[in-house]
Amino acid sequence: MISKNVQNISQSGIRRFFDLIIGMEDVISLGVGEPDFPTPWQIREEAVYSIEKGQTSYTSNAGLPLLRERLVEYIAEKYGISYDSKTESLITVGVSEGLDLALRAIVDPGDVVLIPEPCYVSYKPCVILAGGTPVSIPTTIEDKFKITPQKIKEKIGEKTKALLICYPNNPTGMTYTKDELLEIVKVCKEKNIIVISDEIYGLLSYERPHTPLATIDGMKERTIWLSGFSKGYAMTGWRIGYALGPCEIISAMAKIHQYTMLCAPIMSQYAALHALSSNSYKEMIDEFSRRRRLVVDGLNSIDLYCLIPDGAFYVFPSIRNTGLSSSDFSEKLLFEEKVATVPGNVFGECGEGFIRCSYATSIEKLEKALERMKKFLTRR
Ligand code: PLP
């Protein structure tokens, strides 16, 4: 009964792991992929107000004109790049929908999409569901989990259509400097590759301001820029994001969106409109940055070596010196010490030997989790 495409994808490794936690008490979760803060109250209030005013209808398919206008204005102010709100922007139901639309808009059966790994768990399944073939570009801790022009070239073939990149990265927290991006884009331009750039963690950049890929010379015309409000504004439940890109591609994505999603929820669009004029996310970022230092120092001090992540709210320590596989490590840590982490291999084979720890949880809980992890390791 089930289509081959769906048979070809498996359950999310994260979900499978989190099913183990159901019913367990006193678990400290370093597994979550969302801010532990509620959406800032000013944004919530704006959305409630929009409901009170009776704004409960569909909107135009591509999103409220007011929101798209504000979005491109915000992008121009923040990053110095201009988009036409009418033809080059689309409001989506989270980056999740944007990703699906982008892939379905450009991929023909058999087209290859290159995916640097470790990567977000949805990428490969979404490429398969769009009829494409995902090809991994593995990275290592020695490369700081970054791809290089050489690594891309090695994987490019006749069928290569796109590169699907994410920075700051889930699960490693690593990001690219402008100079590194300049090198990577040379290959994309030379080989005529479209880049789907998932920059959902762009606001959560601690070491330096985020450089959007589309701002690099010659990249605007080949970049589908996906971002949203889930992470930077703690708005995961609102399901709201956006895509910016060449009008031909945005209009193809909008064509699919009008028949499948129709439009993003109007109250979430009003909330997003307010978020774009709010600085409320800045406090959260300061707090994440404090936690990041605590977790990185804490993990390194118990010999779980990790790089200092530049962004997002994840660290990706090596557990190789324990001799355990990623799954065994995460499972034993959960059952013995009640600390939930995500095994690194769920983000791609090259994630084996690592675990993902999220610091989207309070300092108090992080300190307790580190103590428990220390106890766990002293028994090994
Ligand atoms: N992209 C990445 C890299 C993510 O980590 C996530 C969520 O964890 C998403 C996309 C999904 O985002 P949204 O809530 O906007 O659909």
mmCIF file of N, CA and C and ligand atoms in Angstrom, residues 33-34 92-99 119-123 166-171 198-201 227-231 235-237 239-241 313-314 356, ligand 1:
data_model
loop_
_atom_site.group_PDB
_atom_site.id
_atom_site.type_symbol
_atom_site.label_atom_id
_atom_site.label_comp_id
_atom_site.label_asym_id
_atom_site.label_seq_id
_atom_site.Cartn_x
_atom_site.Cartn_y
_atom_site.Cartn_z
ATOM 1 N N GLY A 33 15.562 20.190 20.729
ATOM 2 C CA GLY A 33 16.021 21.063 19.650
ATOM 3 C C GLY A 33 15.226 22.347 19.598
ATOM 4 N N GLU A 34 14.807 22.823 20.765
ATOM 5 C CA GLU A 34 14.050 24.089 20.749
ATOM 6 C C GLU A 34 14.370 24.896 21.998
ATOM 7 N N THR A 92 6.333 30.666 4.803
ATOM 8 C CA THR A 92 6.115 29.214 4.833
ATOM 9 C C THR A 92 5.725 28.738 6.235
ATOM 10 N N VAL A 93 5.271 27.507 6.288
ATOM 11 C CA VAL A 93 4.946 26.906 7.582
ATOM 12 C C VAL A 93 6.252 26.331 8.147
ATOM 13 N N GLY A 94 7.054 27.214 8.698
ATOM 14 C CA GLY A 94 8.366 26.823 9.220
ATOM 15 C C GLY A 94 9.368 26.597 8.105
ATOM 16 N N VAL A 95 10.611 26.445 8.513
ATOM 17 C CA VAL A 95 11.643 26.094 7.537
ATOM 18 C C VAL A 95 11.357 24.696 6.993
ATOM 19 N N SER A 96 10.689 23.888 7.806
ATOM 20 C CA SER A 96 10.355 22.525 7.361
ATOM 21 C C SER A 96 9.600 22.559 6.040
ATOM 22 N N GLU A 97 8.584 23.432 5.958
ATOM 23 C CA GLU A 97 7.846 23.491 4.691
ATOM 24 C C GLU A 97 8.715 24.113 3.595
ATOM 25 N N GLY A 98 9.472 25.158 3.967
ATOM 26 C CA GLY A 98 10.345 25.814 2.983
ATOM 27 C C GLY A 98 11.309 24.817 2.342
ATOM 28 N N LEU A 99 11.841 23.928 3.172
ATOM 29 C CA LEU A 99 12.791 22.930 2.684
ATOM 30 C C LEU A 99 12.118 21.984 1.690
ATOM 31 N N CYS A 119 24.208 16.255 9.664
ATOM 32 C CA CYS A 119 23.207 17.253 9.280
ATOM 33 C C CYS A 119 21.873 16.990 9.973
ATOM 34 N N TYR A 120 21.018 17.962 9.879
ATOM 35 C CA TYR A 120 19.646 17.871 10.420
ATOM 36 C C TYR A 120 18.955 16.632 9.848
ATOM 37 N N VAL A 121 18.223 15.940 10.713
ATOM 38 C CA VAL A 121 17.684 14.630 10.341
ATOM 39 C C VAL A 121 16.697 14.642 9.168
ATOM 40 N N SER A 122 16.110 15.786 8.848
ATOM 41 C CA SER A 122 15.090 15.807 7.786
ATOM 42 C C SER A 122 15.667 15.852 6.376
ATOM 43 N N TYR A 123 16.913 16.248 6.250
ATOM 44 C CA TYR A 123 17.413 16.546 4.905
ATOM 45 C C TYR A 123 17.322 15.362 3.948
ATOM 46 N N CYS A 166 23.681 23.967 5.930
ATOM 47 C CA CYS A 166 23.054 24.556 7.122
ATOM 48 C C CYS A 166 24.144 25.123 8.024
ATOM 49 N N TYR A 167 24.055 26.399 8.301
ATOM 50 C CA TYR A 167 24.986 27.024 9.252
ATOM 51 C C TYR A 167 24.324 28.220 9.907
ATOM 52 N N PRO A 168 24.569 28.492 11.174
ATOM 53 C CA PRO A 168 25.160 27.603 12.159
ATOM 54 C C PRO A 168 24.454 26.236 12.107
ATOM 55 N N ASN A 169 25.239 25.226 12.388
ATOM 56 C CA ASN A 169 24.814 23.871 12.060
ATOM 57 C C ASN A 169 24.120 23.140 13.219
ATOM 58 N N ASN A 170 23.109 22.396 12.842
ATOM 59 C CA ASN A 170 22.542 21.388 13.721
ATOM 60 C C ASN A 170 23.030 20.065 13.157
ATOM 61 N N PRO A 171 23.825 19.282 13.831
ATOM 62 C CA PRO A 171 24.040 19.209 15.275
ATOM 63 C C PRO A 171 25.367 19.784 15.788
ATOM 64 N N ASP A 198 19.983 26.615 4.633
ATOM 65 C CA ASP A 198 19.123 26.620 5.817
ATOM 66 C C ASP A 198 19.837 27.432 6.895
ATOM 67 N N GLU A 199 19.366 28.653 7.094
ATOM 68 C CA GLU A 199 20.026 29.559 8.039
ATOM 69 C C GLU A 199 19.123 29.848 9.232
ATOM 70 N N ILE A 200 18.395 28.806 9.646
ATOM 71 C CA ILE A 200 17.428 28.972 10.733
ATOM 72 C C ILE A 200 18.084 29.414 12.043
ATOM 73 N N TYR A 201 19.380 29.055 12.213
ATOM 74 C CA TYR A 201 20.073 29.447 13.445
ATOM 75 C C TYR A 201 20.889 30.730 13.265
ATOM 76 N N SER A 227 14.796 30.515 6.236
ATOM 77 C CA SER A 227 14.963 30.855 7.642
ATOM 78 C C SER A 227 13.584 30.967 8.284
ATOM 79 N N GLY A 228 13.583 31.334 9.567
ATOM 80 C CA GLY A 228 12.291 31.384 10.236
ATOM 81 C C GLY A 228 12.411 31.891 11.642
ATOM 82 N N PHE A 229 11.374 31.665 12.392
ATOM 83 C CA PHE A 229 11.242 32.287 13.706
ATOM 84 C C PHE A 229 11.376 31.278 14.844
ATOM 85 N N SER A 230 11.407 29.983 14.499
ATOM 86 C CA SER A 230 11.362 28.938 15.531
ATOM 87 C C SER A 230 12.466 29.076 16.567
ATOM 88 N N LYS A 231 13.694 29.258 16.091
ATOM 89 C CA LYS A 231 14.827 29.174 17.021
ATOM 90 C C LYS A 231 15.199 30.540 17.574
ATOM 91 N N MET A 235 9.880 30.445 18.734
ATOM 92 C CA MET A 235 8.507 30.373 18.196
ATOM 93 C C MET A 235 8.248 29.039 17.484
ATOM 94 N N THR A 236 8.788 27.965 18.042
ATOM 95 C CA THR A 236 8.656 26.672 17.343
ATOM 96 C C THR A 236 7.197 26.277 17.084
ATOM 97 N N GLY A 237 6.335 26.539 18.078
ATOM 98 C CA GLY A 237 4.943 26.094 17.952
ATOM 99 C C GLY A 237 4.110 26.908 16.974
ATOM 100 N N ARG A 239 4.877 27.663 13.936
ATOM 101 C CA ARG A 239 5.093 27.100 12.606
ATOM 102 C C ARG A 239 5.147 28.192 11.540
ATOM 103 N N ILE A 240 6.196 28.986 11.623
ATOM 104 C CA ILE A 240 6.288 30.099 10.690
ATOM 105 C C ILE A 240 7.745 30.321 10.248
ATOM 106 N N GLY A 241 7.917 30.455 8.945
ATOM 107 C CA GLY A 241 9.248 30.667 8.384
ATOM 108 C C GLY A 241 9.138 31.386 7.062
ATOM 109 N N PHE A 313 22.314 25.982 19.436
ATOM 110 C CA PHE A 313 22.436 25.706 20.879
ATOM 111 C C PHE A 313 22.803 24.245 21.126
ATOM 112 N N TYR A 314 23.770 23.774 20.295
ATOM 113 C CA TYR A 314 24.221 22.393 20.425
ATOM 114 C C TYR A 314 25.740 22.334 20.575
ATOM 115 N N ARG A 356 25.054 14.518 20.512
ATOM 116 C CA ARG A 356 24.632 15.917 20.487
ATOM 117 C C ARG A 356 24.024 16.276 21.838
HETATM 118 N N1 PLP B 1 16.309 23.258 9.981
HETATM 119 C C1 PLP B 1 17.085 22.893 11.011
HETATM 120 C C2 PLP B 1 18.563 22.845 10.816
HETATM 121 C C3 PLP B 1 16.525 22.576 12.247
HETATM 122 O O1 PLP B 1 17.323 22.232 13.268
HETATM 123 C C4 PLP B 1 15.113 22.588 12.389
HETATM 124 C C5 PLP B 1 14.485 22.203 13.658
HETATM 125 O O2 PLP B 1 15.071 21.640 14.541
HETATM 126 C C6 PLP B 1 14.342 22.971 11.287
HETATM 127 C C7 PLP B 1 14.966 23.292 10.096
HETATM 128 C C8 PLP B 1 12.834 23.038 11.363
HETATM 129 O O3 PLP B 1 12.464 24.336 11.626
HETATM 130 P P1 PLP B 1 10.972 24.884 11.657
HETATM 131 O O4 PLP B 1 10.497 24.828 13.072
HETATM 132 O O5 PLP B 1 11.093 26.302 11.171
HETATM 133 O O6 PLP B 1 10.182 24.053 10.735
#
